[in-house]
Amino acid sequence: MPLRRARLRSRPAGAALAGALLAALLAPVAVAAESAPAAGSAPAAPAARIAPEQAPDIPVANVQAHLSRFQSIAAANGGNRAHGRPGYRASLDYVRQQLDAAGFTTSVQAFSASGRTGYNLIADWPGGDPNQVLMAGAHLDSVSAGPGINDNGTGSAAVLETALAVARSGFQPREHLRFSWWGAEELGLIGSRYYVSSLSSADRAALTGYLNFDMIGSPNPGYFVYDDDPQIEKVFQDFYTGLGIPTEIETEGDGRSDHAAFKNAGVPVGGLFTGASRTKSAAQATKWGGTAGLPFDRCYHSSCDTTSNVNGTALDRNSDALAHAVWTLAE
């Protein structure tokens, strides 16, 4: 099925005015009680919501704090956060608690895989057009060999912190925002496949795009962008062009992560990746730094995939790129 193109919108007029209002929109404000209109007067029209033109900076320290929590959860639960294990459910409960406290509507979707119960976590931000839904997601499970902090604590933590930034800013885009954390990805993308198969045809048609983040803090990082949907790809590439950082098309994980089920259902998809077991070339080391001749992530699917296995600069950049895409595509 041909991909429907993500509906990118041009910036509204009055960018200068919107920029001036941005700080006020992002700061918490106390809302005064409205006084009753004078007798005989028409009620005042409600103030229009103004969506911020730029995404807020995502504090990498917050993202790293989530990673530390995932590490602690794994340590307390047999050293991993794998499907069907207590560390996975504890990770899901932690993420859900953060989202519930921030005002999201959350739901847990159960499924069965390899004789164990798995779970997807879905979080909807109130508001936006229910017939135009932008999703961003990441798999929350690790392999059984280790805590899975780069794979895929990094994607899970960045999606979580972006969702929390939506709540902090009071962002009210035209599209409805939905965030997701998938179970049993490491067993064959099972959680995301289950979710997509459970959608009605109308619900699938409402999805304007799905953004996937799987391993975005590799210790010897590259900067790879999915090339599945041209318009989503351009949003990410434009972000990195603005930083003066070249990107490459992602090929190592093509079809091997949770975007696959959405793509197969005709949903426009995109995402970011910093590399796994493939070796960084000399040309890539010249372009991005790091060490040629070594894997992008030497601890891929291993017990050493801990908080010390994450490049903070790559994590910071990709977290900001994630938020930029959400703000840009949903406005």
Tab-separated table of C-alpha atoms in Angstrom:
chain	number	residue	atom	x	y	z
A	1	MET	CA	0.000	0.000	0.000
A	2	PRO	CA	1.413	3.449	-0.854
A	3	LEU	CA	2.341	5.547	2.157
A	4	ARG	CA	0.141	8.476	2.992
A	5	ARG	CA	2.313	11.531	3.347
A	6	ALA	CA	2.578	13.206	6.719
A	7	ARG	CA	0.759	16.505	6.572
A	8	LEU	CA	3.399	19.091	7.319
A	9	ARG	CA	2.052	22.564	7.752
A	10	SER	CA	3.641	25.871	6.944
A	11	ARG	CA	4.338	28.203	9.820
A	12	PRO	CA	1.529	30.632	10.615
A	13	ALA	CA	1.962	34.318	9.955
A	14	GLY	CA	3.076	36.501	12.790
A	15	ALA	CA	6.144	34.480	13.690
A	16	ALA	CA	7.636	37.397	15.591
A	17	LEU	CA	4.575	37.749	17.771
A	18	ALA	CA	4.427	33.987	18.360
A	19	GLY	CA	8.085	33.988	19.325
A	20	ALA	CA	7.480	36.730	21.850
A	21	LEU	CA	4.662	34.749	23.366
A	22	LEU	CA	6.622	31.506	23.528
A	23	ALA	CA	8.249	32.156	26.910
A	24	ALA	CA	4.923	32.970	28.469
A	25	LEU	CA	3.362	29.827	27.026
A	26	LEU	CA	6.112	27.576	28.324
A	27	ALA	CA	6.134	28.990	31.860
A	28	PRO	CA	3.560	27.866	34.454
A	29	VAL	CA	0.951	30.565	34.978
A	30	ALA	CA	-1.815	31.049	37.470
A	31	VAL	CA	-5.181	31.557	35.787
A	32	ALA	CA	-7.303	34.194	37.459
A	33	ALA	CA	-11.000	33.561	37.912
A	34	GLU	CA	-13.032	35.208	35.170
A	35	SER	CA	-15.420	37.920	36.281
A	36	ALA	CA	-19.018	37.627	35.164
A	37	PRO	CA	-19.929	39.745	32.114
A	38	ALA	CA	-21.974	42.854	32.720
A	39	ALA	CA	-25.719	42.420	32.382
A	40	GLY	CA	-26.812	42.579	28.778
A	41	SER	CA	-23.316	42.252	27.381
A	42	ALA	CA	-22.259	39.445	25.081
A	43	PRO	CA	-19.977	36.841	26.630
A	44	ALA	CA	-16.344	37.216	25.708
A	45	ALA	CA	-15.006	34.790	23.109
A	46	PRO	CA	-12.567	32.239	24.517
A	47	ALA	CA	-8.920	33.021	23.923
A	48	ALA	CA	-7.421	31.072	21.047
A	49	ARG	CA	-4.634	28.627	21.885
A	50	ILE	CA	-1.312	29.447	20.274
A	51	ALA	CA	0.987	26.505	19.630
A	52	PRO	CA	4.673	27.190	20.214
A	53	GLU	CA	6.637	27.437	16.977
A	54	GLN	CA	9.702	25.727	18.389
A	55	ALA	CA	10.075	22.725	20.613
A	56	PRO	CA	11.622	23.312	24.030
A	57	ASP	CA	15.098	22.041	24.696
A	58	ILE	CA	14.876	18.582	26.245
A	59	PRO	CA	17.088	18.497	29.366
A	60	VAL	CA	19.455	15.587	28.813
A	61	ALA	CA	19.902	15.326	32.584
A	62	ASN	CA	16.222	14.395	32.837
A	63	VAL	CA	16.600	11.755	30.138
A	64	GLN	CA	19.645	10.350	31.927
A	65	ALA	CA	17.705	10.260	35.207
A	66	HIS	CA	15.146	7.983	33.545
A	67	LEU	CA	18.001	5.774	32.327
A	68	SER	CA	19.359	5.554	35.872
A	69	ARG	CA	15.917	4.479	37.034
A	70	PHE	CA	15.789	1.759	34.364
A	71	GLN	CA	19.236	0.603	35.501
A	72	SER	CA	18.083	0.404	39.112
A	73	ILE	CA	14.954	-1.487	38.112
A	74	ALA	CA	17.028	-4.032	36.198
A	75	ALA	CA	19.458	-4.439	39.086
A	76	ALA	CA	16.588	-5.159	41.454
A	77	ASN	CA	14.986	-7.663	39.071
A	78	GLY	CA	17.559	-10.170	37.927
A	79	GLY	CA	19.646	-7.794	35.828
A	80	ASN	CA	17.227	-7.207	32.952
A	81	ARG	CA	13.948	-5.660	31.858
A	82	ALA	CA	12.947	-8.387	29.409
A	83	HIS	CA	9.488	-9.426	28.227
A	84	GLY	CA	7.537	-11.331	30.844
A	85	ARG	CA	10.047	-10.548	33.580
A	86	PRO	CA	9.347	-8.357	36.633
A	87	GLY	CA	11.862	-5.754	35.454
A	88	TYR	CA	9.775	-5.038	32.385
A	89	ARG	CA	6.571	-4.489	34.317
A	90	ALA	CA	8.402	-2.311	36.856
A	91	SER	CA	9.758	-0.208	33.976
A	92	LEU	CA	6.272	0.172	32.517
A	93	ASP	CA	4.840	1.139	35.903
A	94	TYR	CA	7.534	3.792	36.337
A	95	VAL	CA	6.828	5.344	32.938
A	96	ARG	CA	3.086	5.233	33.486
A	97	GLN	CA	3.327	6.935	36.880
A	98	GLN	CA	5.269	9.808	35.314
A	99	LEU	CA	2.686	10.236	32.567
A	100	ASP	CA	-0.352	9.970	34.826
A	101	ALA	CA	1.070	12.647	37.099
A	102	ALA	CA	1.606	14.911	34.085
A	103	GLY	CA	-2.015	14.701	32.923
A	104	PHE	CA	-1.880	12.065	30.186
A	105	THR	CA	-4.591	9.495	29.670
A	106	THR	CA	-2.770	6.163	29.827
A	107	SER	CA	-3.792	2.614	29.017
A	108	VAL	CA	-2.014	-0.729	29.172
A	109	GLN	CA	-2.598	-3.244	26.400
A	110	ALA	CA	-1.872	-6.874	27.309
A	111	PHE	CA	-0.831	-9.597	24.858
A	112	SER	CA	0.765	-13.011	25.029
A	113	ALA	CA	4.171	-14.023	23.630
A	114	SER	CA	6.381	-17.028	24.346
A	115	GLY	CA	4.043	-18.183	27.073
A	116	ARG	CA	4.280	-14.922	29.011
A	117	THR	CA	2.085	-11.853	29.246
A	118	GLY	CA	3.461	-8.734	27.638
A	119	TYR	CA	2.310	-5.151	27.799
A	120	ASN	CA	2.193	-2.038	25.649
A	121	LEU	CA	1.766	1.360	27.274
A	122	ILE	CA	-0.186	4.015	25.374
A	123	ALA	CA	-0.418	7.645	26.515
A	124	ASP	CA	-2.725	10.220	24.930
A	125	TRP	CA	-2.342	13.953	25.438
A	126	PRO	CA	-5.794	15.556	25.741
A	127	GLY	CA	-6.889	17.675	22.806
A	128	GLY	CA	-6.106	17.840	19.136
A	129	ASP	CA	-8.015	16.443	16.183
A	130	PRO	CA	-8.865	12.774	16.876
A	131	ASN	CA	-8.911	12.192	13.127
A	132	GLN	CA	-5.281	13.327	12.832
A	133	VAL	CA	-3.065	11.445	15.262
A	134	LEU	CA	0.713	11.714	15.453
A	135	MET	CA	2.461	8.939	17.378
A	136	ALA	CA	5.978	8.648	18.768
A	137	GLY	CA	7.200	5.454	20.350
A	138	ALA	CA	10.007	3.191	21.478
A	139	HIS	CA	10.343	-0.353	22.735
A	140	LEU	CA	10.683	-0.614	26.496
A	141	ASP	CA	11.919	-4.190	26.815
A	142	SER	CA	15.529	-5.344	27.021
A	143	VAL	CA	17.056	-8.662	26.092
A	144	SER	CA	17.430	-11.107	28.958
A	145	ALA	CA	21.246	-10.730	28.922
A	146	GLY	CA	21.326	-7.239	30.392
A	147	PRO	CA	19.500	-4.083	31.457
A	148	GLY	CA	19.147	-2.680	27.920
A	149	ILE	CA	20.039	0.925	28.653
A	150	ASN	CA	21.057	1.986	25.158
A	151	ASP	CA	18.814	-0.702	23.629
A	152	ASN	CA	16.327	0.666	24.289
A	153	GLY	CA	16.310	2.667	27.456
A	154	THR	CA	17.564	5.627	25.443
A	155	GLY	CA	14.604	5.704	23.070
A	156	SER	CA	12.129	5.007	25.862
A	157	ALA	CA	13.550	7.729	28.103
A	158	ALA	CA	13.677	10.331	25.328
A	159	VAL	CA	10.075	9.643	24.310
A	160	LEU	CA	9.042	9.887	27.963
A	161	GLU	CA	10.838	13.175	28.526
A	162	THR	CA	9.393	14.624	25.308
A	163	ALA	CA	5.908	13.670	26.490
A	164	LEU	CA	6.597	15.349	29.824
A	165	ALA	CA	7.823	18.442	27.960
A	166	VAL	CA	4.502	18.535	26.116
A	167	ALA	CA	2.752	18.612	29.488
A	168	ARG	CA	5.096	21.214	31.000
A	169	SER	CA	4.640	23.536	28.031
A	170	GLY	CA	0.892	23.068	27.730
A	171	PHE	CA	1.407	22.355	24.032
A	172	GLN	CA	-1.957	22.151	22.233
A	173	PRO	CA	-1.261	21.292	18.603
A	174	ARG	CA	-3.866	20.770	15.941
A	175	GLU	CA	-3.083	17.064	15.743
A	176	HIS	CA	-3.737	14.667	18.591
A	177	LEU	CA	-0.552	13.404	20.242
A	178	ARG	CA	-0.062	9.795	21.297
A	179	PHE	CA	3.065	8.275	22.828
A	180	SER	CA	3.787	4.560	23.094
A	181	TRP	CA	6.141	2.090	24.745
A	182	TRP	CA	6.207	-1.371	23.203
A	183	GLY	CA	6.695	-4.773	24.776
A	184	ALA	CA	8.424	-7.854	23.337
A	185	GLU	CA	10.224	-6.000	20.556
A	186	GLU	CA	13.259	-8.166	21.188
A	187	LEU	CA	11.183	-11.293	20.444
A	188	GLY	CA	10.148	-10.072	16.989
A	189	LEU	CA	8.349	-6.711	17.245
A	190	ILE	CA	5.424	-8.455	18.872
A	191	GLY	CA	3.950	-5.638	20.952
A	192	SER	CA	3.824	-3.071	18.154
A	193	ARG	CA	2.471	-5.636	15.708
A	194	TYR	CA	-0.264	-6.517	18.176
A	195	TYR	CA	-1.180	-2.857	18.619
A	196	VAL	CA	-1.412	-2.145	14.895
A	197	SER	CA	-3.442	-5.295	14.266
A	198	SER	CA	-5.879	-4.239	16.998
A	199	LEU	CA	-6.660	-0.913	15.319
A	200	SER	CA	-9.805	-0.477	13.276
A	201	SER	CA	-9.423	0.707	9.708
A	202	ALA	CA	-10.661	4.144	10.822
A	203	ASP	CA	-8.074	4.303	13.621
A	204	ARG	CA	-5.282	3.362	11.225
A	205	ALA	CA	-6.470	5.968	8.732
A	206	ALA	CA	-6.330	8.613	11.468
A	207	LEU	CA	-2.584	8.115	11.990
A	208	THR	CA	-0.693	10.851	10.169
A	209	GLY	CA	2.676	9.463	11.195
A	210	TYR	CA	4.596	7.195	13.538
A	211	LEU	CA	8.063	8.199	14.803
A	212	ASN	CA	10.331	5.451	16.149
A	213	PHE	CA	13.354	5.785	18.434
A	214	ASP	CA	15.441	2.666	18.961
A	215	MET	CA	19.032	3.062	20.242
A	216	ILE	CA	19.694	6.813	20.106
A	217	GLY	CA	22.678	7.041	22.465
A	218	SER	CA	25.187	4.492	21.175
A	219	PRO	CA	28.643	4.967	22.743
A	220	ASN	CA	30.442	5.253	19.357
A	221	PRO	CA	27.537	6.982	17.660
A	222	GLY	CA	26.503	7.647	14.121
A	223	TYR	CA	23.599	9.871	13.132
A	224	PHE	CA	21.204	7.817	11.056
A	225	VAL	CA	17.775	8.927	9.825
A	226	TYR	CA	15.052	6.619	8.519
A	227	ASP	CA	14.276	7.287	4.863
A	228	ASP	CA	10.795	5.735	4.781
A	229	ASP	CA	8.677	8.893	4.451
A	230	PRO	CA	10.298	11.861	2.653
A	231	GLN	CA	8.586	14.582	4.635
A	232	ILE	CA	9.281	13.064	8.038
A	233	GLU	CA	12.848	12.379	6.955
A	234	LYS	CA	13.245	16.026	5.945
A	235	VAL	CA	12.134	17.228	9.378
A	236	PHE	CA	14.944	15.270	11.022
A	237	GLN	CA	17.503	16.165	8.380
A	238	ASP	CA	16.659	19.855	8.653
A	239	PHE	CA	17.196	19.663	12.402
A	240	TYR	CA	20.656	18.194	11.978
A	241	THR	CA	21.524	20.555	9.155
A	242	GLY	CA	20.819	23.349	11.618
A	243	LEU	CA	23.399	21.816	13.964
A	244	GLY	CA	25.926	21.408	11.171
A	245	ILE	CA	25.908	17.619	11.596
A	246	PRO	CA	25.683	15.386	8.505
A	247	THR	CA	23.409	12.367	8.630
A	248	GLU	CA	23.245	9.068	6.793
A	249	ILE	CA	20.292	6.923	5.792
A	250	GLU	CA	19.562	4.225	8.368
A	251	THR	CA	20.010	0.721	6.921
A	252	GLU	CA	21.215	-1.535	9.755
A	253	GLY	CA	17.860	-1.718	11.509
A	254	ASP	CA	15.612	-1.269	8.471
A	255	GLY	CA	12.442	-3.252	9.130
A	256	ARG	CA	13.853	-4.580	12.411
A	257	SER	CA	12.133	-2.206	14.828
A	258	ASP	CA	8.634	-1.140	15.774
A	259	HIS	CA	8.016	1.164	12.836
A	260	ALA	CA	7.710	-1.908	10.586
A	261	ALA	CA	4.122	-2.766	11.538
A	262	PHE	CA	2.999	0.838	10.991
A	263	LYS	CA	4.762	1.038	7.640
A	264	ASN	CA	3.175	-2.211	6.519
A	265	ALA	CA	-0.233	-0.773	7.452
A	266	GLY	CA	0.327	2.266	5.231
A	267	VAL	CA	1.225	4.743	7.978
A	268	PRO	CA	4.047	7.227	7.192
A	269	VAL	CA	7.005	6.409	9.442
A	270	GLY	CA	10.353	7.897	10.376
A	271	GLY	CA	12.891	7.811	13.144
A	272	LEU	CA	16.457	8.020	14.412
A	273	PHE	CA	19.226	5.535	15.201
A	274	THR	CA	22.853	5.749	16.349
A	275	GLY	CA	24.029	2.290	15.301
A	276	ALA	CA	24.334	-1.171	16.797
A	277	SER	CA	26.772	-3.982	15.963
A	278	ARG	CA	28.052	-2.677	12.635
A	279	THR	CA	31.547	-1.204	12.540
A	280	LYS	CA	32.138	2.530	12.197
A	281	SER	CA	34.142	3.307	9.071
A	282	ALA	CA	37.065	5.708	8.840
A	283	ALA	CA	34.907	8.096	6.818
A	284	GLN	CA	32.196	8.004	9.478
A	285	ALA	CA	34.723	8.607	12.254
A	286	THR	CA	36.023	11.627	10.327
A	287	LYS	CA	32.488	12.914	9.950
A	288	TRP	CA	31.137	12.210	13.446
A	289	GLY	CA	34.114	11.556	15.693
A	290	GLY	CA	34.500	8.374	17.661
A	291	THR	CA	36.623	5.376	16.793
A	292	ALA	CA	36.847	3.763	13.374
A	293	GLY	CA	37.020	-0.007	13.281
A	294	LEU	CA	34.852	-0.480	16.382
A	295	PRO	CA	31.097	-1.153	16.551
A	296	PHE	CA	28.722	1.727	17.093
A	297	ASP	CA	27.646	-0.171	20.226
A	298	ARG	CA	30.105	-2.808	21.435
A	299	CYS	CA	27.645	-3.795	24.196
A	300	TYR	CA	24.733	-4.453	21.876
A	301	HIS	CA	22.509	-7.147	23.450
A	302	SER	CA	25.077	-7.723	26.192
A	303	SER	CA	25.296	-7.411	29.961
A	304	CYS	CA	27.498	-4.313	29.594
A	305	ASP	CA	24.615	-2.299	28.083
A	306	THR	CA	24.405	-0.148	31.210
A	307	THR	CA	24.262	3.589	31.872
A	308	SER	CA	28.010	3.733	31.131
A	309	ASN	CA	27.242	2.517	27.607
A	310	VAL	CA	25.563	5.763	26.503
A	311	ASN	CA	27.026	8.752	24.683
A	312	GLY	CA	25.495	11.794	26.368
A	313	THR	CA	26.027	14.121	23.421
A	314	ALA	CA	24.244	11.831	20.984
A	315	LEU	CA	21.450	11.280	23.491
A	316	ASP	CA	21.051	15.030	23.956
A	317	ARG	CA	20.951	15.775	20.232
A	318	ASN	CA	18.531	12.992	19.407
A	319	SER	CA	16.213	13.880	22.286
A	320	ASP	CA	16.015	17.437	20.960
A	321	ALA	CA	15.487	16.128	17.421
A	322	LEU	CA	12.624	13.966	18.694
A	323	ALA	CA	10.892	16.931	20.306
A	324	HIS	CA	11.511	19.070	17.225
A	325	ALA	CA	9.769	16.478	15.062
A	326	VAL	CA	6.789	16.189	17.397
A	327	TRP	CA	6.297	19.953	17.536
A	328	THR	CA	6.804	20.428	13.798
A	329	LEU	CA	4.624	17.582	12.572
A	330	ALA	CA	1.767	18.090	15.037
A	331	GLU	CA	1.253	21.864	14.678
